[in-house]
mmCIF file of C-alpha atoms and ligand atoms in Angstrom:
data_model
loop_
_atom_site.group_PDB
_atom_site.id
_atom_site.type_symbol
_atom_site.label_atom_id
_atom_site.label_comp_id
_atom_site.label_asym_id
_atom_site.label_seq_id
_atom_site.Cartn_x
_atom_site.Cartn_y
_atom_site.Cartn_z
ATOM 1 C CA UNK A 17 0.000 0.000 0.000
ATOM 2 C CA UNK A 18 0.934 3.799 -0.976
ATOM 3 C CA UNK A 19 0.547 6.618 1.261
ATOM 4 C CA UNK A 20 -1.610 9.793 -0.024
ATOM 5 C CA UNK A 21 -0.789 13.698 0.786
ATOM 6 C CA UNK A 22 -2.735 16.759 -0.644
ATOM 7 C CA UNK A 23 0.045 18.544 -2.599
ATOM 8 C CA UNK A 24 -1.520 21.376 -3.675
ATOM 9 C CA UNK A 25 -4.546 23.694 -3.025
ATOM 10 C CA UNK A 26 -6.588 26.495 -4.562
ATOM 11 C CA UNK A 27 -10.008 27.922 -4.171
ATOM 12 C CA UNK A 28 -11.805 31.037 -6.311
ATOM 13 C CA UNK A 29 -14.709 32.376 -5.110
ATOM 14 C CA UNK A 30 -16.638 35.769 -7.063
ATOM 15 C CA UNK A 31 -15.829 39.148 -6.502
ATOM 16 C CA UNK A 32 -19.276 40.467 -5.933
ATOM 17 C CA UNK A 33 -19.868 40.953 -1.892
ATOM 18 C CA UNK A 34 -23.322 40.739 -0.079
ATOM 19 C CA UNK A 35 -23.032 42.375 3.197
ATOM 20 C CA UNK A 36 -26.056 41.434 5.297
ATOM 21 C CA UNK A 37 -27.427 44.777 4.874
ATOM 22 C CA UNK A 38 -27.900 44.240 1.313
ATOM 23 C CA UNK A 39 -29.675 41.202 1.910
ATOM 24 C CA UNK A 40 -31.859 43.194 4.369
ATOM 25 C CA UNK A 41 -32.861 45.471 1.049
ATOM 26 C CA UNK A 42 -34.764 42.592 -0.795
ATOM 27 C CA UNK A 43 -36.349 40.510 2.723
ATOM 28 C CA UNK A 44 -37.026 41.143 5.694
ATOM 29 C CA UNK A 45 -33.828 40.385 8.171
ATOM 30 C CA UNK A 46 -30.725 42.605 9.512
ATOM 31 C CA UNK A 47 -27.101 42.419 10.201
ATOM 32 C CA UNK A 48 -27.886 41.313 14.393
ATOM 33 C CA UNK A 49 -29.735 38.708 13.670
ATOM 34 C CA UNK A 50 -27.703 36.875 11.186
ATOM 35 C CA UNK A 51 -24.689 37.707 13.219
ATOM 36 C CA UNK A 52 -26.056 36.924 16.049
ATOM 37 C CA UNK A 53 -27.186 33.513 14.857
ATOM 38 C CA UNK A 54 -24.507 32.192 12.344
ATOM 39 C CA UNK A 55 -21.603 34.496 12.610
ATOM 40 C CA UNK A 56 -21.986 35.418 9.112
ATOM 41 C CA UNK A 57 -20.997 38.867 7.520
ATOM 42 C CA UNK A 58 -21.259 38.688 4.238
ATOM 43 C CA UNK A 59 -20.872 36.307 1.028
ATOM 44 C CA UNK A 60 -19.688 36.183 -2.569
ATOM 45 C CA UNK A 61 -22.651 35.703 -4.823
ATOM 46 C CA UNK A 62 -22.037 35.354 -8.477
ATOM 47 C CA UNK A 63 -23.181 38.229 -10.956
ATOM 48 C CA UNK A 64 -24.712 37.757 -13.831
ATOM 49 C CA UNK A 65 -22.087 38.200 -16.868
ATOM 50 C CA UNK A 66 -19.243 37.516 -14.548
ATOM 51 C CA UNK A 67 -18.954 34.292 -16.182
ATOM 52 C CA UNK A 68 -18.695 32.111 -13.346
ATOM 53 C CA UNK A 69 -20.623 29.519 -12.771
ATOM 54 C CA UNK A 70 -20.184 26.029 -10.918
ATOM 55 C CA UNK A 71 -17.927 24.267 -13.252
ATOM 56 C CA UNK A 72 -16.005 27.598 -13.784
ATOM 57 C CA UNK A 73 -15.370 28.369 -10.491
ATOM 58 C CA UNK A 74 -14.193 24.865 -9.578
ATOM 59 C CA UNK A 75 -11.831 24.893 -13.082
ATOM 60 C CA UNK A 76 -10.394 28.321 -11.765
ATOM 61 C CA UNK A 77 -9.648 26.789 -8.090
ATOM 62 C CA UNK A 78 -8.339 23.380 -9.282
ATOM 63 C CA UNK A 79 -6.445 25.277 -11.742
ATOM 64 C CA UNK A 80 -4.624 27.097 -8.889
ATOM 65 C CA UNK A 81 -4.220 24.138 -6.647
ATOM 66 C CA UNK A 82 -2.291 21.683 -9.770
ATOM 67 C CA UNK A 83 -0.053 24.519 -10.295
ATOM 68 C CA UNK A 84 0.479 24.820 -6.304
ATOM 69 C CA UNK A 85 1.340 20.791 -6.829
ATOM 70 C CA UNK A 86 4.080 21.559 -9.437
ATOM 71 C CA UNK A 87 1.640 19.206 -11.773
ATOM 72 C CA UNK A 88 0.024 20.050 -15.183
ATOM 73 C CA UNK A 89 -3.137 18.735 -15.737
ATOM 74 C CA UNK A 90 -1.768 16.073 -17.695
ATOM 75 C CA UNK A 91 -0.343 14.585 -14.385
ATOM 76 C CA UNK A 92 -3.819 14.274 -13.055
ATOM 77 C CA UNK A 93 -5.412 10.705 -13.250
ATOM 78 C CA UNK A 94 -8.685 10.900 -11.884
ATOM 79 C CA UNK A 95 -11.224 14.561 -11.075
ATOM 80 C CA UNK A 96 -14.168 14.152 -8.682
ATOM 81 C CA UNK A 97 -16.053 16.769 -8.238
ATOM 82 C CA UNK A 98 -18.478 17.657 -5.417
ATOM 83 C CA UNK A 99 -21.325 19.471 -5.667
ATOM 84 C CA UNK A 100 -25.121 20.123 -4.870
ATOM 85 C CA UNK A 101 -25.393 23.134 -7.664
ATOM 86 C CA UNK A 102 -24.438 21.910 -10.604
ATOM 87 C CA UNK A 103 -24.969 23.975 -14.069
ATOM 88 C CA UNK A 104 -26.442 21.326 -15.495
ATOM 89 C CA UNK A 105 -28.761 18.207 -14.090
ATOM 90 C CA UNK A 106 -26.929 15.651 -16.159
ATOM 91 C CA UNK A 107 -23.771 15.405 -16.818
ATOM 92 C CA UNK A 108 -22.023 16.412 -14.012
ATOM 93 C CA UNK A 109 -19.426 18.836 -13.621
ATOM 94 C CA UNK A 110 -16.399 16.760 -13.312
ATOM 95 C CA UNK A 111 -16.448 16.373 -17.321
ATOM 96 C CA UNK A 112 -17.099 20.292 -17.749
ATOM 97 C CA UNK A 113 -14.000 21.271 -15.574
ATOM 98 C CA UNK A 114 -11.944 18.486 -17.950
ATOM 99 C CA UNK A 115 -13.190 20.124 -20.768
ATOM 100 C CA UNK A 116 -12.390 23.684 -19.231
ATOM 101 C CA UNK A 117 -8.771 22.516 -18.134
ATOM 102 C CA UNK A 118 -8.191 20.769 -21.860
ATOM 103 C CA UNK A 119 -7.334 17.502 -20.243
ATOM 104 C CA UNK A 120 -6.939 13.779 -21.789
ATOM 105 C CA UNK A 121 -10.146 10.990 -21.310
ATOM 106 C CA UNK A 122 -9.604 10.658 -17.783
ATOM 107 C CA UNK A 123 -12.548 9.425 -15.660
ATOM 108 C CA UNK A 124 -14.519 12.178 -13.815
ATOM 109 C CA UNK A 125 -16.601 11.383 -10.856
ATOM 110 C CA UNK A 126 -19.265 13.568 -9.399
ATOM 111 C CA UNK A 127 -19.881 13.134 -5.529
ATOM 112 C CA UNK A 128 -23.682 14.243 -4.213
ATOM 113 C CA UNK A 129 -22.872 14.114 -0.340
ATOM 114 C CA UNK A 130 -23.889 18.137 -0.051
ATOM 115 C CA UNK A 131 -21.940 19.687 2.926
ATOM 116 C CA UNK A 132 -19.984 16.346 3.648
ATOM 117 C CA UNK A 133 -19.245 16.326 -0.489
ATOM 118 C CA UNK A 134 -15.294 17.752 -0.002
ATOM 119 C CA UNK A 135 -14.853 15.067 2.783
ATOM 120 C CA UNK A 136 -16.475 12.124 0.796
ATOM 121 C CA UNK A 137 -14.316 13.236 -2.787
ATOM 122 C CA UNK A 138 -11.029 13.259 -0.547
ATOM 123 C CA UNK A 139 -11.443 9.951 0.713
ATOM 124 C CA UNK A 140 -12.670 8.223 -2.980
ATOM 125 C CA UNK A 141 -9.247 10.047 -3.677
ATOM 126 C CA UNK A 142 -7.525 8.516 -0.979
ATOM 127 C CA UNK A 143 -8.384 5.460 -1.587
ATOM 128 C CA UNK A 144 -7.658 5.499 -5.425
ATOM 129 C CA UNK A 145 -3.877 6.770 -4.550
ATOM 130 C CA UNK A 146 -3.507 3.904 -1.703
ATOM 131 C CA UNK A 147 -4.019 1.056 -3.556
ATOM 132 C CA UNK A 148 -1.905 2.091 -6.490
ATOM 133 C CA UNK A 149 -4.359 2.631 -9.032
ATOM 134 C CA UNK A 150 -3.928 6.717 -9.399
ATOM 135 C CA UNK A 151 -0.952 8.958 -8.854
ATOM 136 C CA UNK A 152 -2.726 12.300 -8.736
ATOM 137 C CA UNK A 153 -6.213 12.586 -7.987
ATOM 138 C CA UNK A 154 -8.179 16.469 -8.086
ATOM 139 C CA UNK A 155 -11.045 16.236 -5.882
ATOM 140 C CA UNK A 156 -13.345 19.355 -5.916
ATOM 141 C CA UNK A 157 -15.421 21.061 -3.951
ATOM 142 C CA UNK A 158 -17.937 24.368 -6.093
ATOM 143 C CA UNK A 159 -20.763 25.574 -5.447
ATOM 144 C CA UNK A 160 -23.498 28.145 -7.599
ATOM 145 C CA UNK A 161 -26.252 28.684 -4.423
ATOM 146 C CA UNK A 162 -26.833 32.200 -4.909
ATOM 147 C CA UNK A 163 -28.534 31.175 -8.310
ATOM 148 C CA UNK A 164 -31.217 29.196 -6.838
ATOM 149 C CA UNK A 165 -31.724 30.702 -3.235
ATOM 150 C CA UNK A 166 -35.923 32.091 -2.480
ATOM 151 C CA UNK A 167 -34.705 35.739 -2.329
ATOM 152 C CA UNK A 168 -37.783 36.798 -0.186
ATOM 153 C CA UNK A 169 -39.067 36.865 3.156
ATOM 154 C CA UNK A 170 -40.311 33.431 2.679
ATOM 155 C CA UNK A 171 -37.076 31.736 2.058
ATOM 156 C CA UNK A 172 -34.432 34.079 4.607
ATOM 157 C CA UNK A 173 -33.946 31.232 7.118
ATOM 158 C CA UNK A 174 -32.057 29.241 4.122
ATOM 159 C CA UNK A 175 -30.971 32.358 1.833
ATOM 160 C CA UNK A 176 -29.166 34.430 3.965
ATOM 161 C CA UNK A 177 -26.681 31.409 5.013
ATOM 162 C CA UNK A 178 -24.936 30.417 1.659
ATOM 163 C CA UNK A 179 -22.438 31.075 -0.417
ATOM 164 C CA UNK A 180 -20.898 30.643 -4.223
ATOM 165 C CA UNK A 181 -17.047 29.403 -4.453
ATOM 166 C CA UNK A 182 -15.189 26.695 -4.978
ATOM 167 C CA UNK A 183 -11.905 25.192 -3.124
ATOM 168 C CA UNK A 184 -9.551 22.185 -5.171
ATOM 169 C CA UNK A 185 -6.641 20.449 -3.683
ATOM 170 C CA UNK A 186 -4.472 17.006 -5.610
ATOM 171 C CA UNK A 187 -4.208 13.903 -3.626
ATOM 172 C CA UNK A 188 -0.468 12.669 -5.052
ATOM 173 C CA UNK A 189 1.122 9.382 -4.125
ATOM 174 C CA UNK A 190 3.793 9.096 -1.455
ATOM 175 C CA UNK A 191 5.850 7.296 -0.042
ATOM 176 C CA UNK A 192 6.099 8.236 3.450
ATOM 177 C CA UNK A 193 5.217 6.163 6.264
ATOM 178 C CA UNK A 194 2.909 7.952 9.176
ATOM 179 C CA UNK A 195 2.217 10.923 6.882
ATOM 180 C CA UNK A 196 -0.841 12.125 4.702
ATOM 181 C CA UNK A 197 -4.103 11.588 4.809
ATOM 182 C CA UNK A 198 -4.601 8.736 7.634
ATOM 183 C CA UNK A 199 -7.525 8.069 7.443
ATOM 184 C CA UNK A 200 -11.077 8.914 6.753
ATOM 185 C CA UNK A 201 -15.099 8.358 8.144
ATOM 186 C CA UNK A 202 -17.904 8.499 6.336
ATOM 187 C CA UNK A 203 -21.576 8.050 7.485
ATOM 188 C CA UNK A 204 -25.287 8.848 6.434
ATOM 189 C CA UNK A 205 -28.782 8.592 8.233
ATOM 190 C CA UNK A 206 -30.739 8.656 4.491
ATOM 191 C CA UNK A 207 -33.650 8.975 7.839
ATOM 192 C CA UNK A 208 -33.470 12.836 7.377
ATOM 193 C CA UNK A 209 -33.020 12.966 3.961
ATOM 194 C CA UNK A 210 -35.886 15.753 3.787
ATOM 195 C CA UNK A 211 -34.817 17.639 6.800
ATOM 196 C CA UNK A 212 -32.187 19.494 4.648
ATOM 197 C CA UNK A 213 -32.999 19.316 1.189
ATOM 198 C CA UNK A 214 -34.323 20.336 -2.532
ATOM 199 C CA UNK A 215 -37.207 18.079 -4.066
ATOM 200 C CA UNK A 216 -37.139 19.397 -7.861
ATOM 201 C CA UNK A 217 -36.175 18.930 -10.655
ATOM 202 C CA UNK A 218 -36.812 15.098 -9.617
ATOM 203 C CA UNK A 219 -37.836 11.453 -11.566
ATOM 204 C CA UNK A 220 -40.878 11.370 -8.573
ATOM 205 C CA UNK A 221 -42.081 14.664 -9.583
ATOM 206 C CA UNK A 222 -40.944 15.728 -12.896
ATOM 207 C CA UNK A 223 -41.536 19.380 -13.922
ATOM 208 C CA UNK A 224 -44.204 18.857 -16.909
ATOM 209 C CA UNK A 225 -46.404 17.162 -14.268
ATOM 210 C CA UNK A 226 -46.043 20.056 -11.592
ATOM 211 C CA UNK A 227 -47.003 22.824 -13.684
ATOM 212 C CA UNK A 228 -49.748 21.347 -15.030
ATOM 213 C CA UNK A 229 -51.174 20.266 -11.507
ATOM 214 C CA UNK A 230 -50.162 23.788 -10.196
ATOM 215 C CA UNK A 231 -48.425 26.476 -12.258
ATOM 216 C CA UNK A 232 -48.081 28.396 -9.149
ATOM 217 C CA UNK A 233 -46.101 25.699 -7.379
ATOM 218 C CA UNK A 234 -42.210 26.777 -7.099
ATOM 219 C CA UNK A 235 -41.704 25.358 -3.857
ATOM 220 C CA UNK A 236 -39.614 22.075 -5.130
ATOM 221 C CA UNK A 237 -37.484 24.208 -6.201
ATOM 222 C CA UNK A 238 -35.670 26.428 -3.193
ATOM 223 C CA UNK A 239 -34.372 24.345 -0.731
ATOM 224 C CA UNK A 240 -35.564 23.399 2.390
ATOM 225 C CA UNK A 241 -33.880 23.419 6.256
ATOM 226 C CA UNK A 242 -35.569 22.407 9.221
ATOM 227 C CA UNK A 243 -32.731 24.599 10.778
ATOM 228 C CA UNK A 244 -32.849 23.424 14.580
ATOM 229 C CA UNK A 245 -33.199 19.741 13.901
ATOM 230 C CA UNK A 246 -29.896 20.348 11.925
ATOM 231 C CA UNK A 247 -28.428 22.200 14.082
ATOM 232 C CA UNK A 248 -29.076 20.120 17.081
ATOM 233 C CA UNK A 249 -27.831 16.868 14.876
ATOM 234 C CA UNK A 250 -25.208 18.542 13.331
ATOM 235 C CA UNK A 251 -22.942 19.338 16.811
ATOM 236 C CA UNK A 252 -23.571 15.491 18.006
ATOM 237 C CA UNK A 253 -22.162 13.967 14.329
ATOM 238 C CA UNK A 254 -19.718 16.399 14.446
ATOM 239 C CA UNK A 255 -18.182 15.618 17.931
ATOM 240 C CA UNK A 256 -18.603 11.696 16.763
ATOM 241 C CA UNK A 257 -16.656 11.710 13.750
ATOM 242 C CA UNK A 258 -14.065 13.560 14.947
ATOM 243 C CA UNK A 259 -13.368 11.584 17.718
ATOM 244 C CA UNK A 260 -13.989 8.338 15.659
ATOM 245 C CA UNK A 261 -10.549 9.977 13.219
ATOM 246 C CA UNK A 262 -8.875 10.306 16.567
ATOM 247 C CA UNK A 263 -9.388 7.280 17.752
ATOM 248 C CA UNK A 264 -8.438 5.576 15.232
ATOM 249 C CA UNK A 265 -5.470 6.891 14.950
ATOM 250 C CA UNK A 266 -4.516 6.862 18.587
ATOM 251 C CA UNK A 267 -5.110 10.314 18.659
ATOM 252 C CA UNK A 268 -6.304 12.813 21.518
ATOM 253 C CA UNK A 269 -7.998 16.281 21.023
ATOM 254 C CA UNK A 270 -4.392 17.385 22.260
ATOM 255 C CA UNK A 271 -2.747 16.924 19.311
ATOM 256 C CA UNK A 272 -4.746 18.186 17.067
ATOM 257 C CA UNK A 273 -2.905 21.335 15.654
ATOM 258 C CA UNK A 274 -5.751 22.692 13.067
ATOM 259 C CA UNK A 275 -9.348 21.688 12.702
ATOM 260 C CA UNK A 276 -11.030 22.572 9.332
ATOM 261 C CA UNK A 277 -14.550 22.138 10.394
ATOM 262 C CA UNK A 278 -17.385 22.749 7.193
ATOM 263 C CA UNK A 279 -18.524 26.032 8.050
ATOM 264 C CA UNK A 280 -22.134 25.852 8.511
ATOM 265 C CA UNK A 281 -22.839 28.216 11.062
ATOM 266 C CA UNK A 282 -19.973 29.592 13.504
ATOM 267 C CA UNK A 283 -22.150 28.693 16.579
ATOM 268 C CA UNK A 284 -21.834 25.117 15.508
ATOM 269 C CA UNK A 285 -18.206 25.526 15.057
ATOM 270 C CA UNK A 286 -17.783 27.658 18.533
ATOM 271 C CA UNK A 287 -19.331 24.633 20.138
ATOM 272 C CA UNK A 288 -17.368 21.751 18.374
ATOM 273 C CA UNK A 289 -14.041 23.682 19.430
ATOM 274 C CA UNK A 290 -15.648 24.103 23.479
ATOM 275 C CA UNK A 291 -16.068 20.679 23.290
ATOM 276 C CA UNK A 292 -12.926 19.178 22.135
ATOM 277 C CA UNK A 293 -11.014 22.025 24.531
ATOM 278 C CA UNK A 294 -9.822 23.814 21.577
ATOM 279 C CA UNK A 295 -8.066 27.208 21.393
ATOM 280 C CA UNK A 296 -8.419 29.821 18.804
ATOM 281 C CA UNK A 297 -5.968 29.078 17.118
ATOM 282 C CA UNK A 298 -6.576 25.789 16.741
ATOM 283 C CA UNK A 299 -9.570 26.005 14.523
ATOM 284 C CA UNK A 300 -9.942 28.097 11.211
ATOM 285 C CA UNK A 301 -13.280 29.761 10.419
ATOM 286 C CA UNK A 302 -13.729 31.445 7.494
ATOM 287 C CA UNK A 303 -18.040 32.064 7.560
ATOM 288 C CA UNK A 304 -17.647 35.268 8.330
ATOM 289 C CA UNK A 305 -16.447 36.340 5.004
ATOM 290 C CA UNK A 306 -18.030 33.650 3.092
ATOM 291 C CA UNK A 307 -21.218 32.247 4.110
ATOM 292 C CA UNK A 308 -21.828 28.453 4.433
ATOM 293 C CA UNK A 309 -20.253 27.498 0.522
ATOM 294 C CA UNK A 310 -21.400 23.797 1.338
ATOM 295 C CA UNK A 311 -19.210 21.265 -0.514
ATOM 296 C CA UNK A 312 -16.697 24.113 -1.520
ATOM 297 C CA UNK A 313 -15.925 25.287 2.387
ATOM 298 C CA UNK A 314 -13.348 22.571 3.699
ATOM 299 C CA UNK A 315 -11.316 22.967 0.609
ATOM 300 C CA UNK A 316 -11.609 27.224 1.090
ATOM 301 C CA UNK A 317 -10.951 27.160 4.406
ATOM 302 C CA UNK A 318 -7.830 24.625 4.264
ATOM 303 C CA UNK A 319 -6.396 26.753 1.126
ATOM 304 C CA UNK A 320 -6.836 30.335 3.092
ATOM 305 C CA UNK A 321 -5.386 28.482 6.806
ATOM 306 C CA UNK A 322 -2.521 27.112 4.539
ATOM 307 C CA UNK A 323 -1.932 30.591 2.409
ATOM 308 C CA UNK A 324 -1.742 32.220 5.929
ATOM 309 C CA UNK A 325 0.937 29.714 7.153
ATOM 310 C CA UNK A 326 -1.063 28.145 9.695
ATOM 311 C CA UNK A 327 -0.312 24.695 8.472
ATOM 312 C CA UNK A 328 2.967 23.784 8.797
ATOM 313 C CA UNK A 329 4.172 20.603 7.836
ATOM 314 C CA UNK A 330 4.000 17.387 10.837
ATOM 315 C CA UNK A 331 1.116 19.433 11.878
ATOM 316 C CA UNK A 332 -2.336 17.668 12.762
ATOM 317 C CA UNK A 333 -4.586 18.753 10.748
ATOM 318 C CA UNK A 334 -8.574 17.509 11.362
ATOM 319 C CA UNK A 335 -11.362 18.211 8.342
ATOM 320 C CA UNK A 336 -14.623 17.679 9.411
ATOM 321 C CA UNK A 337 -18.399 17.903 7.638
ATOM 322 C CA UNK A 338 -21.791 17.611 8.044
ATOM 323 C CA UNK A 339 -24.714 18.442 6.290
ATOM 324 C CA UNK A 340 -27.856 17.091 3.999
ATOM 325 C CA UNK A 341 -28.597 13.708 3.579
ATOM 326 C CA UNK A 342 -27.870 13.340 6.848
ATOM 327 C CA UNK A 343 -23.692 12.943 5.408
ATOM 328 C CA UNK A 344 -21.069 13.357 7.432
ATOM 329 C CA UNK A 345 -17.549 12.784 7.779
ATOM 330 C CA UNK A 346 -13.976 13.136 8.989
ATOM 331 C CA UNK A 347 -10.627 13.357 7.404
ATOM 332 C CA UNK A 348 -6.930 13.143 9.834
ATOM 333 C CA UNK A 349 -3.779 14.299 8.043
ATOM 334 C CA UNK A 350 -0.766 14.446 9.228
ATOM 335 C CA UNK A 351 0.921 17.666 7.259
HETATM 336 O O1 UT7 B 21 -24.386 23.198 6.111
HETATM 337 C C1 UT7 B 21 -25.392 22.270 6.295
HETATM 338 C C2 UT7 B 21 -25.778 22.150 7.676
HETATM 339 N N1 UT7 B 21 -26.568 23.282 8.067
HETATM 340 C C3 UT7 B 21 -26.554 23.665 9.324
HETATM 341 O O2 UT7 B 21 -25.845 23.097 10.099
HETATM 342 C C4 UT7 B 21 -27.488 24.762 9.733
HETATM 343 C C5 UT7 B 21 -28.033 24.477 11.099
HETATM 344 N N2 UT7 B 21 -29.030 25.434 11.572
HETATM 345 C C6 UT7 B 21 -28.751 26.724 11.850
HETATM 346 O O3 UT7 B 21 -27.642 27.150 11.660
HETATM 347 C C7 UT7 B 21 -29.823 27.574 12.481
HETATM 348 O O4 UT7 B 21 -30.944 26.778 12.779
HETATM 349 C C8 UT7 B 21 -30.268 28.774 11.593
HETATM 350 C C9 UT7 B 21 -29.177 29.807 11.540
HETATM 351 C C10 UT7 B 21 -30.634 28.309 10.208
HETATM 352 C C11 UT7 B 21 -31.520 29.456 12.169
HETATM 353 O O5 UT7 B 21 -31.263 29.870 13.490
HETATM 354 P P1 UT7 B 21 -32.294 29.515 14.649
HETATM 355 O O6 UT7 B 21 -31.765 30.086 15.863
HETATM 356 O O7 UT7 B 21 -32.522 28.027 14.616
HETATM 357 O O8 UT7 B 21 -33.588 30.319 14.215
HETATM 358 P P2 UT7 B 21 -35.063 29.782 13.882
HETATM 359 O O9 UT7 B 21 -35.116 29.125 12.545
HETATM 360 O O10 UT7 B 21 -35.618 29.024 15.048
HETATM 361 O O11 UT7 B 21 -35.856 31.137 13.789
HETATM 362 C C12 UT7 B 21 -35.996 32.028 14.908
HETATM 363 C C13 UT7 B 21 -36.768 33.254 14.484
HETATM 364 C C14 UT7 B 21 -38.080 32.940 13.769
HETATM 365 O O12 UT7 B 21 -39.011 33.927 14.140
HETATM 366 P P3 UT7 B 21 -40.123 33.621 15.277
HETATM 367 O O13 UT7 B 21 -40.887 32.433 14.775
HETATM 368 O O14 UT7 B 21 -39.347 33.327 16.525
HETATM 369 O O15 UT7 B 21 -40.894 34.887 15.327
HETATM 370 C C15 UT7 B 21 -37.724 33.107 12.324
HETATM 371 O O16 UT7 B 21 -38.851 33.443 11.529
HETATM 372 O O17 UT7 B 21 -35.993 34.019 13.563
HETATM 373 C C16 UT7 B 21 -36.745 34.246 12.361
HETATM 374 N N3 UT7 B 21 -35.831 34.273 11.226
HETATM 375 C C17 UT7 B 21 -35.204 35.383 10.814
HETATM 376 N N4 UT7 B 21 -35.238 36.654 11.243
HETATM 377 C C18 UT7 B 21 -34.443 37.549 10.602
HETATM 378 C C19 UT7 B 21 -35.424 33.223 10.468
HETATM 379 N N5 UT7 B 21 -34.543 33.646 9.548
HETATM 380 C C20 UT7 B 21 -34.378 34.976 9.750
HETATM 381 C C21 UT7 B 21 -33.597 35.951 9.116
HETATM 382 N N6 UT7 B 21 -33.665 37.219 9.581
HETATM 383 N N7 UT7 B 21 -32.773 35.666 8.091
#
């Protein structure tokens, strides 16, 4: 068996800003309360004739992150690419970014795990580069939300929490014993799939039939959060599957140097780093500036903590996600 290390990261996300206060311009909400309540500031959301859109903004980051690997893209064997936005409903956008990037036939894989999708592409990759088959794998995290968010009243509990970008690190073969990605844990509960979802387009309700029951109906179409029962689930998996990485590993909340946890909602993130006894520096939030970017945040968060030197290599470095499906998972890496 190999070993696996990221070797290079990049993330891109718009240059359009939404403050809170613009948001509070179109529905009714204000800067306290989503402050208050998530930690957020503001987000990127992409503009119309920007020309970003999912596949585009993962192309840019990957881009950025096979360059930071001293690759080219014809060193890169296999692309899977995470998303719950994707430009188009078939095929995915692991093909789209090959296309973008000119590279050869190489398989692309899309991953569908939502918040957890960054976590769940990282360890397909890992598991390609362990047993040999691929050398360099580009795993992919983008996201488009700001395209199909309910920009009223009616939708601000969901709307005024995500975020467009995209983050892209390489998972290259090594040889070094103890080092890289050590492992990581995936689960689901498929029990609360609706609890954090989007019904439409779907092959149960497809779009013909809706508008001719109701022409009216647009509801399948923004998503849905039953925020507290997320919320309340989402700091119990979280505190799990981090522990379960630990464990296995033979690991103690003491020597973890950096945790990466999917930014959600800082409150969530405040709590996982009370819980594990975790300083400031010891966990990197970027919500703030960014909003909850889904299956793109892990792989923005670890670029900017790694830009700003606050990985250093031997460090300890902890990625953790949860989100719709109920996904959720863990990743330990020794830097
Ligand atoms: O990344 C995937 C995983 N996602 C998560 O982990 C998200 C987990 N959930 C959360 O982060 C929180 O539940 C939210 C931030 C979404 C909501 O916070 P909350 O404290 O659970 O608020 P709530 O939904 O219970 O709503 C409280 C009140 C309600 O008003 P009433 O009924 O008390 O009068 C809402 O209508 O706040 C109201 N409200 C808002 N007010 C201003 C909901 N959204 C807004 C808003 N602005 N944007």
């Amino acid at each position: 068996m190999y070993t696996s290390k990221i070797s290079g990261l990049g993330s891109y996300v718009p240059e359009n800003i939404v403050t809170n206060d613009d948001l509070a311009k179109v529905m009714d909400t204000n800067d306290e309360w989503i402050q208050e309540r998530t930690g957020i500031q503001q987000r990127r959301h992409i503009k119309k004739g920007d020309g970003n859109s999912t596949s585009v903004m993962g192309a840019k980051a990957a881009k950025i992150a096979i360059d930071r690997a001293n690759l080219t893209t014809d060193d890169i064997d296999l692309i899977v690419f995470a998303t719950l936005s994707p430009e188009m409903y078939f095929p995915g956008g692991g093909v789209q970014v090959q296309e973008m990037l000119n590279m050869s036939t190489i398989p692309a894989l899309d991953v569908r795990n939502q918040c957890s999708g960054f976590v769940y592409g990282l360890s397909v990759a890992d598991q390609f580069v362990k047993t040999g088959m691929y050398k360099n794998v580009l795993v992919i995290g983008s996201e488009n939300h700001s395209g199909g968010l309910d920009m009223t009243t009616r939708g601000r509990s969901v709307s005024v929490i995500f975020g467009d970008g995209a983050g892209a690190a390489v998972v290259t073969r090594s040889d070094k014993e103890g080092s890289g990605i050590l492992s990581t844990h995936l689960h689901s509960e498929g029990a609360h799939a609706k609890e954090l979802s989007l019904e439409g387009p779907n092959t149960g309700h497809w779009v013909p039939e809706i508008i001719a029951e109701n022409p009216q109906e647009d509801i399948p179409y923004y998503p849905y959060m039953n925020g507290q029962f997320v919320f309340k689930n989402a700091v119990v998996r979280f505190s799990e599957v981090i522990n379960e990485g630990l464990q296995t590993n033979e690991l103690t909340p003491g020597d973890i140097n950096m945790l990466i946890p999917h930014q959600a909602n800082l409150r969530i993130s405040q709590f996982v780093q009370k819980k594990f006894g975790l300083s400031d520096d010891q966990v990197f939030n970027n919500i703030q500036k960014y909003g909850n970017t889904t299956a793109a945040s892990i792989p923005i968060a670890l670029t900017e903590a790694w830009e700003q030197g606050k990985i250093k290599e031997g460090d300890l470095v902890v990625l953790a996600a949860f989100g719709s499906g109920f996904t959720w998972g863990s990743a330990i890496i020794r830097w």
